[in-house]
PDB file of C-alpha atoms in Angstrom:
ATOM      1  CA  UNK A   1      28.118  19.612 111.393  1.00  0.00           C
ATOM      2  CA  UNK A   2      25.347  19.438 108.807  1.00  0.00           C
ATOM      3  CA  UNK A   3      22.567  17.169 110.011  1.00  0.00           C
ATOM      4  CA  UNK A   4      19.031  16.097 109.140  1.00  0.00           C
ATOM      5  CA  UNK A   5      16.662  14.520 111.677  1.00  0.00           C
ATOM      6  CA  UNK A   6      13.267  13.141 110.763  1.00  0.00           C
ATOM      7  CA  UNK A   7      10.441  12.358 113.164  1.00  0.00           C
ATOM      8  CA  UNK A   8       8.649  10.226 113.926  1.00  0.00           C
ATOM      9  CA  UNK A   9      10.575   7.151 112.781  1.00  0.00           C
ATOM     10  CA  UNK A  10       7.300   5.407 112.057  1.00  0.00           C
ATOM     11  CA  UNK A  11       3.701   6.580 111.841  1.00  0.00           C
ATOM     12  CA  UNK A  12       0.527   4.576 111.572  1.00  0.00           C
ATOM     13  CA  UNK A  13      -2.624   6.338 110.373  1.00  0.00           C
ATOM     14  CA  UNK A  14      -6.154   5.357 109.582  1.00  0.00           C
ATOM     15  CA  UNK A  15      -7.359   6.189 106.112  1.00  0.00           C
ATOM     16  CA  UNK A  16      -8.533   9.802 106.116  1.00  0.00           C
ATOM     17  CA  UNK A  17      -6.610  10.735 109.275  1.00  0.00           C
ATOM     18  CA  UNK A  18      -4.464  13.755 108.403  1.00  0.00           C
ATOM     19  CA  UNK A  19      -1.032  14.222 109.963  1.00  0.00           C
ATOM     20  CA  UNK A  20       2.407  15.758 109.487  1.00  0.00           C
ATOM     21  CA  UNK A  21       5.945  14.469 109.206  1.00  0.00           C
ATOM     22  CA  UNK A  22       8.803  16.567 110.511  1.00  0.00           C
ATOM     23  CA  UNK A  23      12.284  17.195 109.127  1.00  0.00           C
ATOM     24  CA  UNK A  24      14.568  19.350 111.251  1.00  0.00           C
ATOM     25  CA  UNK A  25      17.955  20.376 109.961  1.00  0.00           C
ATOM     26  CA  UNK A  26      21.145  22.165 110.843  1.00  0.00           C
ATOM     27  CA  UNK A  27      23.098  23.207 107.806  1.00  0.00           C
ATOM     28  CA  UNK A  28      25.476  25.947 106.817  1.00  0.00           C
ATOM     29  CA  UNK A  29      23.725  27.954 104.153  1.00  0.00           C
ATOM     30  CA  UNK A  30      20.766  25.944 102.941  1.00  0.00           C
ATOM     31  CA  UNK A  31      20.591  25.803  99.157  1.00  0.00           C
ATOM     32  CA  UNK A  32      17.587  23.512  99.010  1.00  0.00           C
ATOM     33  CA  UNK A  33      15.479  21.020 100.957  1.00  0.00           C
ATOM     34  CA  UNK A  34      14.142  17.957  99.184  1.00  0.00           C
ATOM     35  CA  UNK A  35      11.413  15.433  99.907  1.00  0.00           C
ATOM     36  CA  UNK A  36      11.412  11.945  98.418  1.00  0.00           C
ATOM     37  CA  UNK A  37       9.081   8.970  98.670  1.00  0.00           C
ATOM     38  CA  UNK A  38      10.474   5.425  98.778  1.00  0.00           C
ATOM     39  CA  UNK A  39       8.396   2.293  98.303  1.00  0.00           C
ATOM     40  CA  UNK A  40       9.703  -1.081  99.548  1.00  0.00           C
ATOM     41  CA  UNK A  41      12.309  -2.547  97.217  1.00  0.00           C
ATOM     42  CA  UNK A  42      12.519   0.602  95.112  1.00  0.00           C
ATOM     43  CA  UNK A  43      14.679   3.663  94.878  1.00  0.00           C
ATOM     44  CA  UNK A  44      13.513   7.034  96.241  1.00  0.00           C
ATOM     45  CA  UNK A  45      11.194   9.075  94.039  1.00  0.00           C
ATOM     46  CA  UNK A  46      11.514  12.856  93.966  1.00  0.00           C
ATOM     47  CA  UNK A  47       8.554  14.821  95.342  1.00  0.00           C
ATOM     48  CA  UNK A  48       9.466  18.457  96.105  1.00  0.00           C
ATOM     49  CA  UNK A  49      12.239  20.993  96.362  1.00  0.00           C
ATOM     50  CA  UNK A  50      11.929  23.975  98.738  1.00  0.00           C
ATOM     51  CA  UNK A  51      14.392  26.841  98.704  1.00  0.00           C
ATOM     52  CA  UNK A  52      13.422  29.486 101.235  1.00  0.00           C
ATOM     53  CA  UNK A  53      11.513  29.889 104.498  1.00  0.00           C
ATOM     54  CA  UNK A  54       7.827  30.370 103.913  1.00  0.00           C
ATOM     55  CA  UNK A  55       7.763  28.413 100.682  1.00  0.00           C
ATOM     56  CA  UNK A  56       5.090  25.743 100.161  1.00  0.00           C
ATOM     57  CA  UNK A  57       4.640  23.064  97.501  1.00  0.00           C
ATOM     58  CA  UNK A  58       1.665  20.762  96.944  1.00  0.00           C
ATOM     59  CA  UNK A  59       1.083  17.513  95.120  1.00  0.00           C
ATOM     60  CA  UNK A  60      -2.213  15.682  95.467  1.00  0.00           C
ATOM     61  CA  UNK A  61      -2.655  14.960  99.210  1.00  0.00           C
ATOM     62  CA  UNK A  62       0.859  16.146 100.118  1.00  0.00           C
ATOM     63  CA  UNK A  63       1.960  19.639 101.065  1.00  0.00           C
ATOM     64  CA  UNK A  64       5.513  20.540 102.028  1.00  0.00           C
ATOM     65  CA  UNK A  65       6.409  23.658 103.987  1.00  0.00           C
ATOM     66  CA  UNK A  66       9.723  25.152 105.033  1.00  0.00           C
ATOM     67  CA  UNK A  67      10.917  27.282 107.942  1.00  0.00           C
ATOM     68  CA  UNK A  68      14.453  28.298 108.878  1.00  0.00           C
ATOM     69  CA  UNK A  69      14.900  25.222 111.073  1.00  0.00           C
ATOM     70  CA  UNK A  70      12.540  22.580 109.775  1.00  0.00           C
ATOM     71  CA  UNK A  71      10.222  21.332 107.086  1.00  0.00           C
ATOM     72  CA  UNK A  72       6.873  19.616 107.393  1.00  0.00           C
ATOM     73  CA  UNK A  73       5.232  17.199 105.026  1.00  0.00           C
ATOM     74  CA  UNK A  74       1.503  17.427 105.611  1.00  0.00           C
ATOM     75  CA  UNK A  75      -0.642  14.525 104.454  1.00  0.00           C
ATOM     76  CA  UNK A  76      -4.321  15.345 104.099  1.00  0.00           C
ATOM     77  CA  UNK A  77      -6.887  12.528 104.181  1.00  0.00           C
ATOM     78  CA  UNK A  78      -4.312   9.851 103.386  1.00  0.00           C
ATOM     79  CA  UNK A  79      -5.102   6.673 101.480  1.00  0.00           C
ATOM     80  CA  UNK A  80      -3.442   3.253 101.814  1.00  0.00           C
ATOM     81  CA  UNK A  81      -1.447   3.950  98.633  1.00  0.00           C
ATOM     82  CA  UNK A  82       0.326   6.771 100.486  1.00  0.00           C
ATOM     83  CA  UNK A  83       2.066   4.133 102.615  1.00  0.00           C
ATOM     84  CA  UNK A  84       5.811   4.468 102.035  1.00  0.00           C
ATOM     85  CA  UNK A  85       8.984   5.796 103.601  1.00  0.00           C
ATOM     86  CA  UNK A  86       9.351   9.552 103.213  1.00  0.00           C
ATOM     87  CA  UNK A  87      12.873  10.922 103.050  1.00  0.00           C
ATOM     88  CA  UNK A  88      14.047  14.463 103.624  1.00  0.00           C
ATOM     89  CA  UNK A  89      17.372  15.766 102.313  1.00  0.00           C
ATOM     90  CA  UNK A  90      19.217  19.090 102.404  1.00  0.00           C
ATOM     91  CA  UNK A  91      21.857  20.594 100.203  1.00  0.00           C
ATOM     92  CA  UNK A  92      24.374  22.687 102.165  1.00  0.00           C
ATOM     93  CA  UNK A  93      25.721  25.848 100.630  1.00  0.00           C
ATOM     94  CA  UNK A  94      28.795  25.270  98.505  1.00  0.00           C
ATOM     95  CA  UNK A  95      28.303  21.509  98.232  1.00  0.00           C
ATOM     96  CA  UNK A  96      27.079  19.473  95.292  1.00  0.00           C
ATOM     97  CA  UNK A  97      25.575  16.706  97.363  1.00  0.00           C
ATOM     98  CA  UNK A  98      22.497  15.948  99.399  1.00  0.00           C
ATOM     99  CA  UNK A  99      22.446  14.934 103.069  1.00  0.00           C
ATOM    100  CA  UNK A 100      19.551  12.606 103.843  1.00  0.00           C
ATOM    101  CA  UNK A 101      17.615  11.948 107.009  1.00  0.00           C
ATOM    102  CA  UNK A 102      16.812   8.386 108.077  1.00  0.00           C
ATOM    103  CA  UNK A 103      13.221   8.684 106.910  1.00  0.00           C
ATOM    104  CA  UNK A 104       9.702   8.247 108.314  1.00  0.00           C
ATOM    105  CA  UNK A 105       7.894   4.978 107.596  1.00  0.00           C
ATOM    106  CA  UNK A 106       4.242   5.775 107.030  1.00  0.00           C
ATOM    107  CA  UNK A 107       1.559   3.086 107.111  1.00  0.00           C
ATOM    108  CA  UNK A 108      -2.032   4.026 106.226  1.00  0.00           C
ATOM    109  CA  UNK A 109      -4.635   1.433 107.093  1.00  0.00           C
ATOM    110  CA  UNK A 110      -8.142   1.157 105.592  1.00  0.00           C
TER     111      UNK A 110
ATOM    112  CA  UNK B   1      10.254   7.345  80.730  1.00  0.00           C
ATOM    113  CA  UNK B   2      13.701   8.213  82.043  1.00  0.00           C
ATOM    114  CA  UNK B   3      15.543   5.498  83.817  1.00  0.00           C
ATOM    115  CA  UNK B   4      18.461   4.595  85.988  1.00  0.00           C
ATOM    116  CA  UNK B   5      19.156   0.891  85.742  1.00  0.00           C
ATOM    117  CA  UNK B   6      21.205  -1.077  88.227  1.00  0.00           C
ATOM    118  CA  UNK B   7      22.466  -4.353  86.902  1.00  0.00           C
ATOM    119  CA  UNK B   8      21.497  -6.588  89.828  1.00  0.00           C
ATOM    120  CA  UNK B   9      18.675  -6.466  92.353  1.00  0.00           C
ATOM    121  CA  UNK B  10      20.266  -8.974  94.703  1.00  0.00           C
ATOM    122  CA  UNK B  11      23.873 -10.117  95.086  1.00  0.00           C
ATOM    123  CA  UNK B  12      25.537 -12.503  97.503  1.00  0.00           C
ATOM    124  CA  UNK B  13      29.328 -12.379  97.637  1.00  0.00           C
ATOM    125  CA  UNK B  14      32.014 -13.877  99.807  1.00  0.00           C
ATOM    126  CA  UNK B  15      34.351 -11.922 102.047  1.00  0.00           C
ATOM    127  CA  UNK B  16      37.421 -10.819 100.127  1.00  0.00           C
ATOM    128  CA  UNK B  17      35.812 -10.953  96.689  1.00  0.00           C
ATOM    129  CA  UNK B  18      36.059  -8.015  94.299  1.00  0.00           C
ATOM    130  CA  UNK B  19      32.535  -6.811  93.568  1.00  0.00           C
ATOM    131  CA  UNK B  20      31.302  -4.648  90.709  1.00  0.00           C
ATOM    132  CA  UNK B  21      27.987  -2.806  90.855  1.00  0.00           C
ATOM    133  CA  UNK B  22      26.915  -1.303  87.566  1.00  0.00           C
ATOM    134  CA  UNK B  23      24.617   1.637  86.923  1.00  0.00           C
ATOM    135  CA  UNK B  24      23.405   2.989  83.586  1.00  0.00           C
ATOM    136  CA  UNK B  25      21.267   6.088  82.937  1.00  0.00           C
ATOM    137  CA  UNK B  26      19.553   7.032  79.708  1.00  0.00           C
ATOM    138  CA  UNK B  27      18.908  10.709  80.449  1.00  0.00           C
ATOM    139  CA  UNK B  28      22.239  12.180  79.298  1.00  0.00           C
ATOM    140  CA  UNK B  29      22.799  13.426  82.864  1.00  0.00           C
ATOM    141  CA  UNK B  30      26.259  14.688  83.693  1.00  0.00           C
ATOM    142  CA  UNK B  31      26.070  13.857  87.390  1.00  0.00           C
ATOM    143  CA  UNK B  32      25.916  10.407  88.916  1.00  0.00           C
ATOM    144  CA  UNK B  33      26.012   9.241  92.516  1.00  0.00           C
ATOM    145  CA  UNK B  34      26.433   6.101  94.594  1.00  0.00           C
ATOM    146  CA  UNK B  35      24.727   5.899  97.993  1.00  0.00           C
ATOM    147  CA  UNK B  36      24.333   3.132 100.493  1.00  0.00           C
ATOM    148  CA  UNK B  37      21.215   2.848 102.623  1.00  0.00           C
ATOM    149  CA  UNK B  38      21.172   1.211 106.029  1.00  0.00           C
ATOM    150  CA  UNK B  39      18.325   1.064 108.580  1.00  0.00           C
ATOM    151  CA  UNK B  40      18.393   4.033 110.924  1.00  0.00           C
ATOM    152  CA  UNK B  41      21.245   5.723 109.048  1.00  0.00           C
ATOM    153  CA  UNK B  42      19.528   6.935 105.927  1.00  0.00           C
ATOM    154  CA  UNK B  43      21.332   7.349 102.632  1.00  0.00           C
ATOM    155  CA  UNK B  44      25.053   8.040 102.823  1.00  0.00           C
ATOM    156  CA  UNK B  45      27.059   9.247  99.845  1.00  0.00           C
ATOM    157  CA  UNK B  46      29.952   7.022  98.802  1.00  0.00           C
ATOM    158  CA  UNK B  47      31.205   8.670  95.588  1.00  0.00           C
ATOM    159  CA  UNK B  48      29.900  10.949  92.911  1.00  0.00           C
ATOM    160  CA  UNK B  49      30.933  11.976  89.432  1.00  0.00           C
ATOM    161  CA  UNK B  50      30.178  15.211  87.597  1.00  0.00           C
ATOM    162  CA  UNK B  51      31.747  14.238  84.276  1.00  0.00           C
ATOM    163  CA  UNK B  52      33.329  11.350  82.421  1.00  0.00           C
ATOM    164  CA  UNK B  53      36.502  10.198  84.157  1.00  0.00           C
ATOM    165  CA  UNK B  54      35.873  12.650  87.015  1.00  0.00           C
ATOM    166  CA  UNK B  55      35.048  11.488  90.528  1.00  0.00           C
ATOM    167  CA  UNK B  56      34.825  12.893  94.020  1.00  0.00           C
ATOM    168  CA  UNK B  57      34.722  11.174  97.387  1.00  0.00           C
ATOM    169  CA  UNK B  58      31.546  11.350  99.366  1.00  0.00           C
ATOM    170  CA  UNK B  59      31.163  10.834 103.093  1.00  0.00           C
ATOM    171  CA  UNK B  60      32.099   7.131 103.288  1.00  0.00           C
ATOM    172  CA  UNK B  61      34.490   6.254 100.444  1.00  0.00           C
ATOM    173  CA  UNK B  62      36.700   3.844 102.399  1.00  0.00           C
ATOM    174  CA  UNK B  63      36.745   0.385 100.869  1.00  0.00           C
ATOM    175  CA  UNK B  64      35.160   1.555  97.625  1.00  0.00           C
ATOM    176  CA  UNK B  65      36.298   2.893  94.281  1.00  0.00           C
ATOM    177  CA  UNK B  66      34.411   4.028  91.185  1.00  0.00           C
ATOM    178  CA  UNK B  67      34.811   4.167  87.448  1.00  0.00           C
ATOM    179  CA  UNK B  68      33.157   6.387  84.880  1.00  0.00           C
ATOM    180  CA  UNK B  69      34.487   5.712  81.402  1.00  0.00           C
ATOM    181  CA  UNK B  70      31.286   6.681  79.589  1.00  0.00           C
ATOM    182  CA  UNK B  71      28.751   9.353  80.415  1.00  0.00           C
ATOM    183  CA  UNK B  72      25.890   6.918  80.878  1.00  0.00           C
ATOM    184  CA  UNK B  73      27.689   4.372  83.064  1.00  0.00           C
ATOM    185  CA  UNK B  74      28.953   4.666  86.642  1.00  0.00           C
ATOM    186  CA  UNK B  75      30.418   1.630  88.365  1.00  0.00           C
ATOM    187  CA  UNK B  76      31.008   1.053  92.057  1.00  0.00           C
ATOM    188  CA  UNK B  77      33.789  -1.343  92.997  1.00  0.00           C
ATOM    189  CA  UNK B  78      34.289  -3.057  96.304  1.00  0.00           C
ATOM    190  CA  UNK B  79      37.968  -3.946  96.176  1.00  0.00           C
ATOM    191  CA  UNK B  80      37.765  -6.636  98.864  1.00  0.00           C
ATOM    192  CA  UNK B  81      34.246  -7.149 100.134  1.00  0.00           C
ATOM    193  CA  UNK B  82      33.687  -7.265 103.881  1.00  0.00           C
ATOM    194  CA  UNK B  83      30.615  -8.121 105.927  1.00  0.00           C
ATOM    195  CA  UNK B  84      30.181  -4.494 107.009  1.00  0.00           C
ATOM    196  CA  UNK B  85      29.547  -3.647 103.357  1.00  0.00           C
ATOM    197  CA  UNK B  86      26.330  -5.633 103.417  1.00  0.00           C
ATOM    198  CA  UNK B  87      23.780  -2.980 102.493  1.00  0.00           C
ATOM    199  CA  UNK B  88      21.373  -1.584  99.923  1.00  0.00           C
ATOM    200  CA  UNK B  89      23.276   0.322  97.240  1.00  0.00           C
ATOM    201  CA  UNK B  90      21.490   3.040  95.308  1.00  0.00           C
ATOM    202  CA  UNK B  91      22.688   4.757  92.166  1.00  0.00           C
ATOM    203  CA  UNK B  92      21.276   8.141  91.143  1.00  0.00           C
ATOM    204  CA  UNK B  93      21.744  10.680  88.411  1.00  0.00           C
ATOM    205  CA  UNK B  94      20.792  14.300  87.969  1.00  0.00           C
ATOM    206  CA  UNK B  95      20.941  17.055  85.415  1.00  0.00           C
ATOM    207  CA  UNK B  96      22.202  19.374  88.093  1.00  0.00           C
ATOM    208  CA  UNK B  97      24.667  18.332  90.770  1.00  0.00           C
ATOM    209  CA  UNK B  98      22.552  20.340  93.171  1.00  0.00           C
ATOM    210  CA  UNK B  99      19.641  18.034  92.448  1.00  0.00           C
ATOM    211  CA  UNK B 100      17.402  21.043  91.961  1.00  0.00           C
ATOM    212  CA  UNK B 101      15.271  19.023  89.630  1.00  0.00           C
ATOM    213  CA  UNK B 102      15.591  15.991  91.837  1.00  0.00           C
ATOM    214  CA  UNK B 103      17.833  12.994  91.610  1.00  0.00           C
ATOM    215  CA  UNK B 104      16.543   9.992  89.664  1.00  0.00           C
ATOM    216  CA  UNK B 105      17.349   6.822  91.548  1.00  0.00           C
ATOM    217  CA  UNK B 106      17.700   3.251  90.405  1.00  0.00           C
ATOM    218  CA  UNK B 107      15.835   0.432  92.136  1.00  0.00           C
ATOM    219  CA  UNK B 108      18.856  -0.512  94.214  1.00  0.00           C
ATOM    220  CA  UNK B 109      21.112  -3.519  94.646  1.00  0.00           C
ATOM    221  CA  UNK B 110      20.837  -5.403  97.890  1.00  0.00           C
ATOM    222  CA  UNK B 111      24.310  -6.790  98.542  1.00  0.00           C
ATOM    223  CA  UNK B 112      24.977  -9.451 101.133  1.00  0.00           C
ATOM    224  CA  UNK B 113      28.590 -10.300 101.990  1.00  0.00           C
ATOM    225  CA  UNK B 114      29.017 -13.622 103.757  1.00  0.00           C
TER     226      UNK B 114
END
């Protein structure tokens, strides 16, 4: 069964304290792995798509990496405005849909 | 700025009512999706549509139906609302069904069934 597991469920950081969020997956024939950011009361906002092991994407303080079993979202020197829920999703081979994890709630305190 | 607009931010309905959730996109996307989001469960796909009048069941279609009469509009219908359908409902659209360029989501409708 295709599955996405994100850890930790919640993460509290001090401003400037770098860390990583994990997304592990089991999927038949990965076509793509996606990261989204969701602010309270809003819909998810697209961040990155990764297609193959070894690929990396960066955007400001965020860097996403992909291996054959998991993806990491690295946050370097986070700021309070990075506080949000980060969602990971995978697209299995042969399917036109995304399977989402439950998300990691990130809180960055000044 | 491209947008997906959901007609209501908050709705309160009674058990047994027929409920319509409306979604409109202005990006000329062919593909539209309805998800529900519940704490600890993530987003789960209810239905999606890849063309006008076309629809496919997602992972949890029971108790729901959809309508897509125009390209820009995708409606979710709760035939007879029940308390276990209390949830956040998110509509999304994409140029590619694979979401390679990312889905664009609406702001969500928080539905409470009492």
